[in-house]
Coordinates of N, CA and C and ligand atoms in Angstrom, one line a residue:
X97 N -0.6 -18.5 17.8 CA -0.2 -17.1 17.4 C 0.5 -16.4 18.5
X98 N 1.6 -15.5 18.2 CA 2.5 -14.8 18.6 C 1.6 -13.9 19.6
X99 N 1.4 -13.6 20.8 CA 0.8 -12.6 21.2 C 1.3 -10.8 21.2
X100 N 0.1 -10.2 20.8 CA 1.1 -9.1 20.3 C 1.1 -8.2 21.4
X101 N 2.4 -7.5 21.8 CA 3.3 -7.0 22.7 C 4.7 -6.8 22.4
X102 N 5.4 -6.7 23.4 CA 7.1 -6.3 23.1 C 7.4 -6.8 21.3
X103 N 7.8 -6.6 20.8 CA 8.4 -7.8 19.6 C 8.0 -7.9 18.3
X104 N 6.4 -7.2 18.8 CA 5.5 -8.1 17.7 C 5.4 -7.1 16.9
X105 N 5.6 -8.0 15.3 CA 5.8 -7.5 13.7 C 4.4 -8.2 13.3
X106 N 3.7 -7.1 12.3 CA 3.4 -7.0 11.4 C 3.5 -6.7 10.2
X107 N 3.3 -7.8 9.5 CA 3.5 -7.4 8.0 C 2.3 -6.7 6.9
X108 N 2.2 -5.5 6.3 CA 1.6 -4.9 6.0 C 1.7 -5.0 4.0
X109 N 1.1 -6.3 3.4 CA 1.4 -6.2 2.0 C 0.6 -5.4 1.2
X110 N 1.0 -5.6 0.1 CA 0.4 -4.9 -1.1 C 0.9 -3.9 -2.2
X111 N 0.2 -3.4 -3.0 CA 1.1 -3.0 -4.0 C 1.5 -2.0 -4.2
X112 N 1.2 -0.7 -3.7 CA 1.3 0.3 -3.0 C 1.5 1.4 -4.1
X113 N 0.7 1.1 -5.2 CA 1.0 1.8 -6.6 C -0.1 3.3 -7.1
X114 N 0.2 4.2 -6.3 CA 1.2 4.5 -5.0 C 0.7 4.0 -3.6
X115 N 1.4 4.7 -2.3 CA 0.8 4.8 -1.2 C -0.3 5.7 -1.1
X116 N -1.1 5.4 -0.3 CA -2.2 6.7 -0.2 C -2.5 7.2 1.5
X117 N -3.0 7.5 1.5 CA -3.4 8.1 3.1 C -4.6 6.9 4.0
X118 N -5.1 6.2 2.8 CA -5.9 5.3 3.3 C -4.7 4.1 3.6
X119 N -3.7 3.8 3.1 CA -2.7 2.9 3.8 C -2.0 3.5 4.8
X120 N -1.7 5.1 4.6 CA -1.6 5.4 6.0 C -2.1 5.2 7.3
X121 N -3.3 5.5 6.8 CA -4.2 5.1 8.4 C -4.1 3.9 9.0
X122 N -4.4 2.8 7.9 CA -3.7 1.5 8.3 C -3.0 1.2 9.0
X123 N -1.6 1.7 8.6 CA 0.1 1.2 9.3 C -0.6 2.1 11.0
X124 N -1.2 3.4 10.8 CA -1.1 4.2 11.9 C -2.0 3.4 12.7
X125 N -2.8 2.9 12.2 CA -3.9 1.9 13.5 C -3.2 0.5 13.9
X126 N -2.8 -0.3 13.2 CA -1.2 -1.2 13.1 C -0.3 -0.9 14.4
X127 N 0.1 0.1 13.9 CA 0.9 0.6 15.1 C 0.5 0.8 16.8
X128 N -0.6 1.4 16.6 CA -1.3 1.1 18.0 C -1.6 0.0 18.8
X129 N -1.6 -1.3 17.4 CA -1.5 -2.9 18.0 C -0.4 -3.5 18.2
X130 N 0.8 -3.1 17.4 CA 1.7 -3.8 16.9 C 3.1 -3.0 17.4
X131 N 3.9 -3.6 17.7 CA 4.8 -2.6 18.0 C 6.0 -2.1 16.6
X132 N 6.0 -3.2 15.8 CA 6.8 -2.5 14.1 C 6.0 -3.7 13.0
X133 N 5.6 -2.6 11.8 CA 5.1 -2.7 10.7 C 6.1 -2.7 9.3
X134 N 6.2 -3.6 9.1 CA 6.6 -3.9 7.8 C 6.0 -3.5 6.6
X135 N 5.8 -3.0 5.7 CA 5.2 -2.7 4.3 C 5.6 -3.4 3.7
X136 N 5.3 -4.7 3.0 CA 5.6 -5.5 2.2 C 5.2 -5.1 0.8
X137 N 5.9 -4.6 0.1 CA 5.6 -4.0 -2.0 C 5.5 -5.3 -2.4
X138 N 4.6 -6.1 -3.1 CA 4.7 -7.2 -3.7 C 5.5 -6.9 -5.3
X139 N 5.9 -7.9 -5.3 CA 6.9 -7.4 -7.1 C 6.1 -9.1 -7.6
X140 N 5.2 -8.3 -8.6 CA 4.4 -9.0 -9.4 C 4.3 -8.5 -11.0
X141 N 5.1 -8.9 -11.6 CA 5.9 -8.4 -13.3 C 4.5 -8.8 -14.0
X142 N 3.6 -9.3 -13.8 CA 2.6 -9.7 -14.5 C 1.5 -8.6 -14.7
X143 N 1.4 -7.8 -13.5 CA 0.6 -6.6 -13.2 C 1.0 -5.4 -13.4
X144 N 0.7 -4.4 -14.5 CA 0.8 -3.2 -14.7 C 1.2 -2.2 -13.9
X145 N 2.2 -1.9 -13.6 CA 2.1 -0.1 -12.7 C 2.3 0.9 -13.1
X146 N 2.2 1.9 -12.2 CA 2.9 3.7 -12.7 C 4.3 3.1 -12.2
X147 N 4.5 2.9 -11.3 CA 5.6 3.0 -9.9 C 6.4 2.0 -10.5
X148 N 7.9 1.6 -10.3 CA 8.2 0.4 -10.3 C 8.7 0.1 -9.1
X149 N 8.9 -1.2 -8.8 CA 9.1 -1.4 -7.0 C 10.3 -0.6 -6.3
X150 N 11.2 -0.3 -7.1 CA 12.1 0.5 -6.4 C 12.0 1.6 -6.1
X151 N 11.0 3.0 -7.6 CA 9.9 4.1 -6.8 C 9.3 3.7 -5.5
X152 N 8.3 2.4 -5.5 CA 7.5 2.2 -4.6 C 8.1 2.2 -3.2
X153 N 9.4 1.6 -3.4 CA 10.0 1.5 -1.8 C 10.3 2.8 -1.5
X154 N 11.3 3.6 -2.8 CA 11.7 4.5 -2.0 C 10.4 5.9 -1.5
X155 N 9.8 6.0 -2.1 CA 8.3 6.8 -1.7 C 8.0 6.4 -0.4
X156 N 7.8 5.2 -0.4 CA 7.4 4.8 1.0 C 8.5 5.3 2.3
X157 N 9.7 5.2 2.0 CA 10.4 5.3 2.9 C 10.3 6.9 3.5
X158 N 10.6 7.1 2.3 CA 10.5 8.8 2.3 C 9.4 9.3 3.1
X159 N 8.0 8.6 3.2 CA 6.9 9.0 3.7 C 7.1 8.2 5.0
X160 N 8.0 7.9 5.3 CA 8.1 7.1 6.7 C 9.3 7.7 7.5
X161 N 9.9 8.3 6.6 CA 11.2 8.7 7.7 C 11.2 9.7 9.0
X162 N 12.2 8.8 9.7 CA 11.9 9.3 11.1 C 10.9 8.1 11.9
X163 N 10.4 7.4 11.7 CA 9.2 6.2 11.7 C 9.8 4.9 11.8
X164 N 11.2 5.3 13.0 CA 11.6 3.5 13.4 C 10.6 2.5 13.0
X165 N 9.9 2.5 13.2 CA 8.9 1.6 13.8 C 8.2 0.8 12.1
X166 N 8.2 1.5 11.3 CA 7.8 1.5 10.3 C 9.3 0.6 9.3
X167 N 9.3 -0.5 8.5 CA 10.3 -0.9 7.8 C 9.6 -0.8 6.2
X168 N 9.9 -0.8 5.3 CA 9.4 -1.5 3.6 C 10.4 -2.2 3.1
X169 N 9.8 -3.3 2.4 CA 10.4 -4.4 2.2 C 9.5 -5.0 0.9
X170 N 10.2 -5.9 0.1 CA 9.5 -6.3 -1.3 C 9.4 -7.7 -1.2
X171 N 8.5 -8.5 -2.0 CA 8.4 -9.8 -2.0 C 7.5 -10.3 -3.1
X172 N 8.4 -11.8 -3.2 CA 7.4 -12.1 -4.3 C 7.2 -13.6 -3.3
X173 N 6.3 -14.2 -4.5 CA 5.7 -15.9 -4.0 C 4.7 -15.8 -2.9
X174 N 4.8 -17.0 -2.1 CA 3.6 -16.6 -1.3 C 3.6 -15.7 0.3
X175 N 2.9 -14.9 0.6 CA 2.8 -13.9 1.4 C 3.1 -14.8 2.7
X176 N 2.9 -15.9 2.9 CA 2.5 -16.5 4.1 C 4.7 -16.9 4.6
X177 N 5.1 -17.4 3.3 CA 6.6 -17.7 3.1 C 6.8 -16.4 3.8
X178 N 6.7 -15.0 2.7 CA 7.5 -13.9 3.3 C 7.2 -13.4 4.7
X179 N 5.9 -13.7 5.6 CA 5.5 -13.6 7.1 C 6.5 -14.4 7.6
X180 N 6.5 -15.5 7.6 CA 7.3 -16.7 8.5 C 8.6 -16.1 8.1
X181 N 9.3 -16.1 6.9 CA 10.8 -16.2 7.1 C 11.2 -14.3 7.9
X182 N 10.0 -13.2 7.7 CA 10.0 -12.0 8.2 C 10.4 -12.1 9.8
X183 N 9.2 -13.0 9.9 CA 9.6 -12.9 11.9 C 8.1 -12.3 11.9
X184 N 7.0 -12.5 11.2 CA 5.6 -11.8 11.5 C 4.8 -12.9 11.6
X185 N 3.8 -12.6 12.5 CA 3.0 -13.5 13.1 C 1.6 -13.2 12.4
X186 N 1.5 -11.6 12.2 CA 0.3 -11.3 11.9 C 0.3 -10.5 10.0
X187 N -0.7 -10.8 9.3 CA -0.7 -10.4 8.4 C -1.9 -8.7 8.2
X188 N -1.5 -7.5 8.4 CA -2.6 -6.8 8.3 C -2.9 -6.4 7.3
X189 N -4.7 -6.2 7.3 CA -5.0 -5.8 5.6 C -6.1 -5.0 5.9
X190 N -6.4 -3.7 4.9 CA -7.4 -2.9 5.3 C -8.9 -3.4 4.3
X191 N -9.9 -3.2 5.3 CA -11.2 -3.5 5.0 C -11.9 -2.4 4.3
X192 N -11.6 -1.7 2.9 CA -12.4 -0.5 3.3 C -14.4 -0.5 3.2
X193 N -14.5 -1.7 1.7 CA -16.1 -1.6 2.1 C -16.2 -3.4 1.6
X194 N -17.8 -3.7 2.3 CA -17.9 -5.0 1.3 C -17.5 -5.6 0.4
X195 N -16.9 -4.0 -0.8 CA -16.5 -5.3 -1.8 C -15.1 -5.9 -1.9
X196 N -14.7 -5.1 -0.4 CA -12.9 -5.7 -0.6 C -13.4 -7.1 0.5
X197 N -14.4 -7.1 1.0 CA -14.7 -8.1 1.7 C -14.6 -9.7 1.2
X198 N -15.1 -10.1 0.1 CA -15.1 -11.3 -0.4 C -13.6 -11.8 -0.9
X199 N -12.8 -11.2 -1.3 CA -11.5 -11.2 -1.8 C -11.0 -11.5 -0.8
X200 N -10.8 -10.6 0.0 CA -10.1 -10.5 1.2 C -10.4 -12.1 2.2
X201 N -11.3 -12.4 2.4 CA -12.2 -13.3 3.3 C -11.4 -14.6 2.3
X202 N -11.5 -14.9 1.2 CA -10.9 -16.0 0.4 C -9.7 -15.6 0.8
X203 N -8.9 -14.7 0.7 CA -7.4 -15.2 0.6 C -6.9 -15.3 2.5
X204 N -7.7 -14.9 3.4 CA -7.0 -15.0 4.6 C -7.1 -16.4 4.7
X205 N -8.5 -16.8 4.5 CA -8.3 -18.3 4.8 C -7.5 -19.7 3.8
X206 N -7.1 -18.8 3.0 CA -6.6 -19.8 2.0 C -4.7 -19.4 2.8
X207 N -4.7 -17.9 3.4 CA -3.2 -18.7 3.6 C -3.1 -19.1 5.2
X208 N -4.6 -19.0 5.9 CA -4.7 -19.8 7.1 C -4.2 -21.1 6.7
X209 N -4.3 -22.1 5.5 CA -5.0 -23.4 5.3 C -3.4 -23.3 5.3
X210 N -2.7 -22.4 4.2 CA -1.5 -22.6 3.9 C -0.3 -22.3 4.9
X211 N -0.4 -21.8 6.0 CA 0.7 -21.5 7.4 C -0.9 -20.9 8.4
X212 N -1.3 -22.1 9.5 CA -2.3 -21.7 10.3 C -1.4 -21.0 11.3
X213 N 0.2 -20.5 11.0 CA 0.9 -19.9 12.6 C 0.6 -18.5 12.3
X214 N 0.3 -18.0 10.8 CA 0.1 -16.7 10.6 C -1.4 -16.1 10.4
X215 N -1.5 -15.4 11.3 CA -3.0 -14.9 11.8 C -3.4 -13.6 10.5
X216 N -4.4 -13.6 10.1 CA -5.0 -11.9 9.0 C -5.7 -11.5 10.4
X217 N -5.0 -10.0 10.3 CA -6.2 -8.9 11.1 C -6.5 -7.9 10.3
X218 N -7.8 -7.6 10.2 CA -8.5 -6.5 9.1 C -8.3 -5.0 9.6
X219 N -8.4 -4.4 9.3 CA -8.6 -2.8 10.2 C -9.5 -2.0 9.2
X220 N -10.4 -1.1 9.5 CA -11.1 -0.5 8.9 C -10.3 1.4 8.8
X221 N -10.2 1.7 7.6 CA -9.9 3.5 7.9 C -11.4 3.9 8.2
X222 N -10.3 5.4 8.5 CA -11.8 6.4 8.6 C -12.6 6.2 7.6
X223 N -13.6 6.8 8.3 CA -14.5 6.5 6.8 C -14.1 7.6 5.4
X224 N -13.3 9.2 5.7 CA -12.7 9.9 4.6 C -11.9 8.8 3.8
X225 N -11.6 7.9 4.6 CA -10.6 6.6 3.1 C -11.3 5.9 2.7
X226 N -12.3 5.6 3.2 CA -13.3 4.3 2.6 C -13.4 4.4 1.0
X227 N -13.3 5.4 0.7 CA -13.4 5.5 -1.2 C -12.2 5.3 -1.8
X228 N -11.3 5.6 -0.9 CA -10.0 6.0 -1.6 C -8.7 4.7 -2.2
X229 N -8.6 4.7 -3.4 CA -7.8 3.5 -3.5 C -6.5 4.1 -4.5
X230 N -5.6 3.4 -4.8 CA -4.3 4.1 -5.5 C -5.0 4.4 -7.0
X231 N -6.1 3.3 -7.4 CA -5.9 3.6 -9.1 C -7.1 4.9 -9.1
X232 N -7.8 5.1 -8.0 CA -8.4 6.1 -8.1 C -7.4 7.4 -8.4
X233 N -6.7 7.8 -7.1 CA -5.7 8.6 -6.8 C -5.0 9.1 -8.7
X234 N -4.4 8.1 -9.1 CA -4.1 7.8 -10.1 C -4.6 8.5 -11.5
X235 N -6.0 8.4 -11.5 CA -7.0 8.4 -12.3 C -7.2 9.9 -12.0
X236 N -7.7 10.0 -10.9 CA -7.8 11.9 -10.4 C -6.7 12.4 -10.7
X237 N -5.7 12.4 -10.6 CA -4.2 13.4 -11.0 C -4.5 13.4 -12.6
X238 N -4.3 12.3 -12.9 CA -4.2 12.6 -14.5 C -5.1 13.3 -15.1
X239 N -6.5 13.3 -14.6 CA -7.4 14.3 -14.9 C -7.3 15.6 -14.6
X240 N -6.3 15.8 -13.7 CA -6.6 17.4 -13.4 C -6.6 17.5 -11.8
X241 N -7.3 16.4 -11.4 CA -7.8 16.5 -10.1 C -7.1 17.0 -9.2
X242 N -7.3 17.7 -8.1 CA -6.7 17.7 -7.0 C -6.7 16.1 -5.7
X243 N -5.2 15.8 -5.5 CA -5.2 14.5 -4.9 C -4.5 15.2 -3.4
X244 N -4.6 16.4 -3.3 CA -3.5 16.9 -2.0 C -4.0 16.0 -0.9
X245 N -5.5 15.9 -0.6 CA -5.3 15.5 0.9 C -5.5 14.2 0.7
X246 N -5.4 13.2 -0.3 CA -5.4 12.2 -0.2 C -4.0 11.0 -0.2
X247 N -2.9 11.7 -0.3 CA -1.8 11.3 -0.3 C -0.5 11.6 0.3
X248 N 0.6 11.5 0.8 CA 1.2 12.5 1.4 C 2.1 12.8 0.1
X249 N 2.7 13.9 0.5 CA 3.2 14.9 -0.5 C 4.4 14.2 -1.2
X250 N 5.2 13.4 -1.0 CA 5.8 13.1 -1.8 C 5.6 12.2 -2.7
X251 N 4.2 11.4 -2.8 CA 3.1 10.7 -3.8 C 2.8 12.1 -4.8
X252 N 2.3 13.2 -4.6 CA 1.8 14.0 -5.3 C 3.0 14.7 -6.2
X253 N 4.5 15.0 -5.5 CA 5.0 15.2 -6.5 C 5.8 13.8 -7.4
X254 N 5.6 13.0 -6.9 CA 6.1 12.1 -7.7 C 5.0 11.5 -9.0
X255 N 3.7 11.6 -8.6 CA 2.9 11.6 -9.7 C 3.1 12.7 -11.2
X256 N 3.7 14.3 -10.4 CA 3.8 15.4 -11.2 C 4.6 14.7 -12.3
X257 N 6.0 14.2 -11.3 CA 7.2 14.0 -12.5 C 6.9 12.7 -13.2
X258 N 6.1 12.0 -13.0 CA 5.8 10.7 -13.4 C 4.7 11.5 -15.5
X259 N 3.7 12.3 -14.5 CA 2.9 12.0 -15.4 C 3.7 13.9 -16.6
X260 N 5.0 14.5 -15.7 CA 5.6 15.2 -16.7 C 4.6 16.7 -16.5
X261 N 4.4 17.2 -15.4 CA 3.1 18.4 -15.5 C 2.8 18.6 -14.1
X262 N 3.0 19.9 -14.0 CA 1.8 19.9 -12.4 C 0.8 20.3 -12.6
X263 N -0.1 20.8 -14.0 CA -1.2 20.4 -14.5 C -1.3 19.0 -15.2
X264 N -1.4 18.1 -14.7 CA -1.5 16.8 -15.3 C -2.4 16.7 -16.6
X265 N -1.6 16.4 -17.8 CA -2.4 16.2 -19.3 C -3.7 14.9 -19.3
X266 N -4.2 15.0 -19.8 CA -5.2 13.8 -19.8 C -4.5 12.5 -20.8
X267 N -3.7 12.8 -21.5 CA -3.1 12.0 -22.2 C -1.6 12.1 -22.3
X268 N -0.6 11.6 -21.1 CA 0.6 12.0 -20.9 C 1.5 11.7 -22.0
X269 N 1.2 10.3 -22.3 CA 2.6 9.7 -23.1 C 2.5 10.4 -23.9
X270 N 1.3 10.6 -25.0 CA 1.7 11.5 -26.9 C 1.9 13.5 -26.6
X271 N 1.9 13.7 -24.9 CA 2.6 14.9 -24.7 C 3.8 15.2 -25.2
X272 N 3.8 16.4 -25.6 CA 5.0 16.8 -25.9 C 6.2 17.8 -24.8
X273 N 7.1 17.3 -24.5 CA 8.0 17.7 -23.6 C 8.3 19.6 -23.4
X274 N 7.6 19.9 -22.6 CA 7.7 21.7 -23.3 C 9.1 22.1 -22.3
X275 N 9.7 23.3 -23.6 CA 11.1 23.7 -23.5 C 11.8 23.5 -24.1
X276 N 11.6 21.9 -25.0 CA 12.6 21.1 -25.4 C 13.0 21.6 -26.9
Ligands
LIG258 P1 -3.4 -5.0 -3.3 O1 -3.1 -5.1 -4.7 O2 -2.8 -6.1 -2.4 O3 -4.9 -4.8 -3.0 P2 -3.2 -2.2 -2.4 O4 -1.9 -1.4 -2.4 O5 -4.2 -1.8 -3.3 O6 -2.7 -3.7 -2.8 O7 -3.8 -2.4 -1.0 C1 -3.0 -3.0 0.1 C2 -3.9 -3.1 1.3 O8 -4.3 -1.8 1.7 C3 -5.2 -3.9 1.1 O9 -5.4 -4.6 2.3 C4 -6.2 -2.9 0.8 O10 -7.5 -3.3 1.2 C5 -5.7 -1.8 1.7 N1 -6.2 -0.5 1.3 C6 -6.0 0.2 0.1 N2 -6.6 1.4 0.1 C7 -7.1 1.5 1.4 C8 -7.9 2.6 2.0 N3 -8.2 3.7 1.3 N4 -8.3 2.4 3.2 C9 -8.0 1.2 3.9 N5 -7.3 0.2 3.4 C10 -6.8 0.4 2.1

């Protein structure tokens, strides 16, 4: 493994549908190990989103700007492919409780098996993110919820125009468009 200092990239996957403040903390703890973080959006046509990968990048960017250090980038096939041909040594992923544990623990070592030059490091958030995941995020907006401190602001307005309301309907699509 790459020792990390001058150089060293991390790659930061997942599906980021949206980003949340608990991936924030991540990249921001990342960063204190690593000197630039990649955000890799995986583009997986098989799996349902709000976002489509090109929202997802550009959100991300937007919540990064100003944030050299910070790149987003998309990928499909195996993660281990897109580390090696990236120039990353390390793959980081956040631990928030046990149950991301078992999942997590199977796939580091299955792409240890599959590129042993690319290392998984876990990082834990605060514990304010330990609950927090995008389809929650998701799930709270459309209800009504307030998502402010859970996301950075341009996730919240892009959920508004997504779901058409800055009182979010409980049932967006059979809404009817008011003004129209
Ligand atoms: P995936 O579909 O790969 O799980 P996600 O966007 O849900 O994609 O998550 C990407 C990574 O971010 C995963 O390692 C996940 O454990 C981590 N993550 C998601 N939410 C949080 C959070 N609130 N705190 C810490 N890590 C998180």
């Amino acid at each position: 493994m790459k020792q990390a200092g001058r150089g060293s990239l991390a790659v930061f996957p997942g599906s980021f549908d949206p980003i949340t403040n608990g991936h924030l903390d991540i990249i921001a703890r990342g960063l204190s190990v690593f000197d630039d973080v990649t955000i890799a959006v995986l583009v997986n046509p098989g799996k349902q989103a709000l976002f489509t990968v090109a929202e997802r990048v550009e959100i991300i960017r937007e919540a990064f700007r100003g944030e050299p250090r910070v790149k987003v980038d998309t990928f499909s096939g195996l993660l281990v492919d897109y580390a090696e041909r990236a120039g990353a040594a390390v793959i980081v992923r956040g631990l928030r409780a046990i149950s991301d544990f078992e999942y997590e623990f199977q796939m580091a070592l299955m792409n240890r098996r599959l590129n042993p030059r690319i290392e998984t490091v876990f990082m834990m958030p605060a514990e304010s993110y330990s609950y927090l995941s995008s389809r929650l995020v998701k799930e709270v907006f459309q209800l009504g919820g307030r998502v402010r401190d859970l996301v950075p602001p341009i996730v919240e307005r892009r959920l508004a125009e997504k779901y058409g309301a800055t009182a979010p309907p409980a049932s967006p699509r059979k809404r009817p468009r008011r003004g129209r």
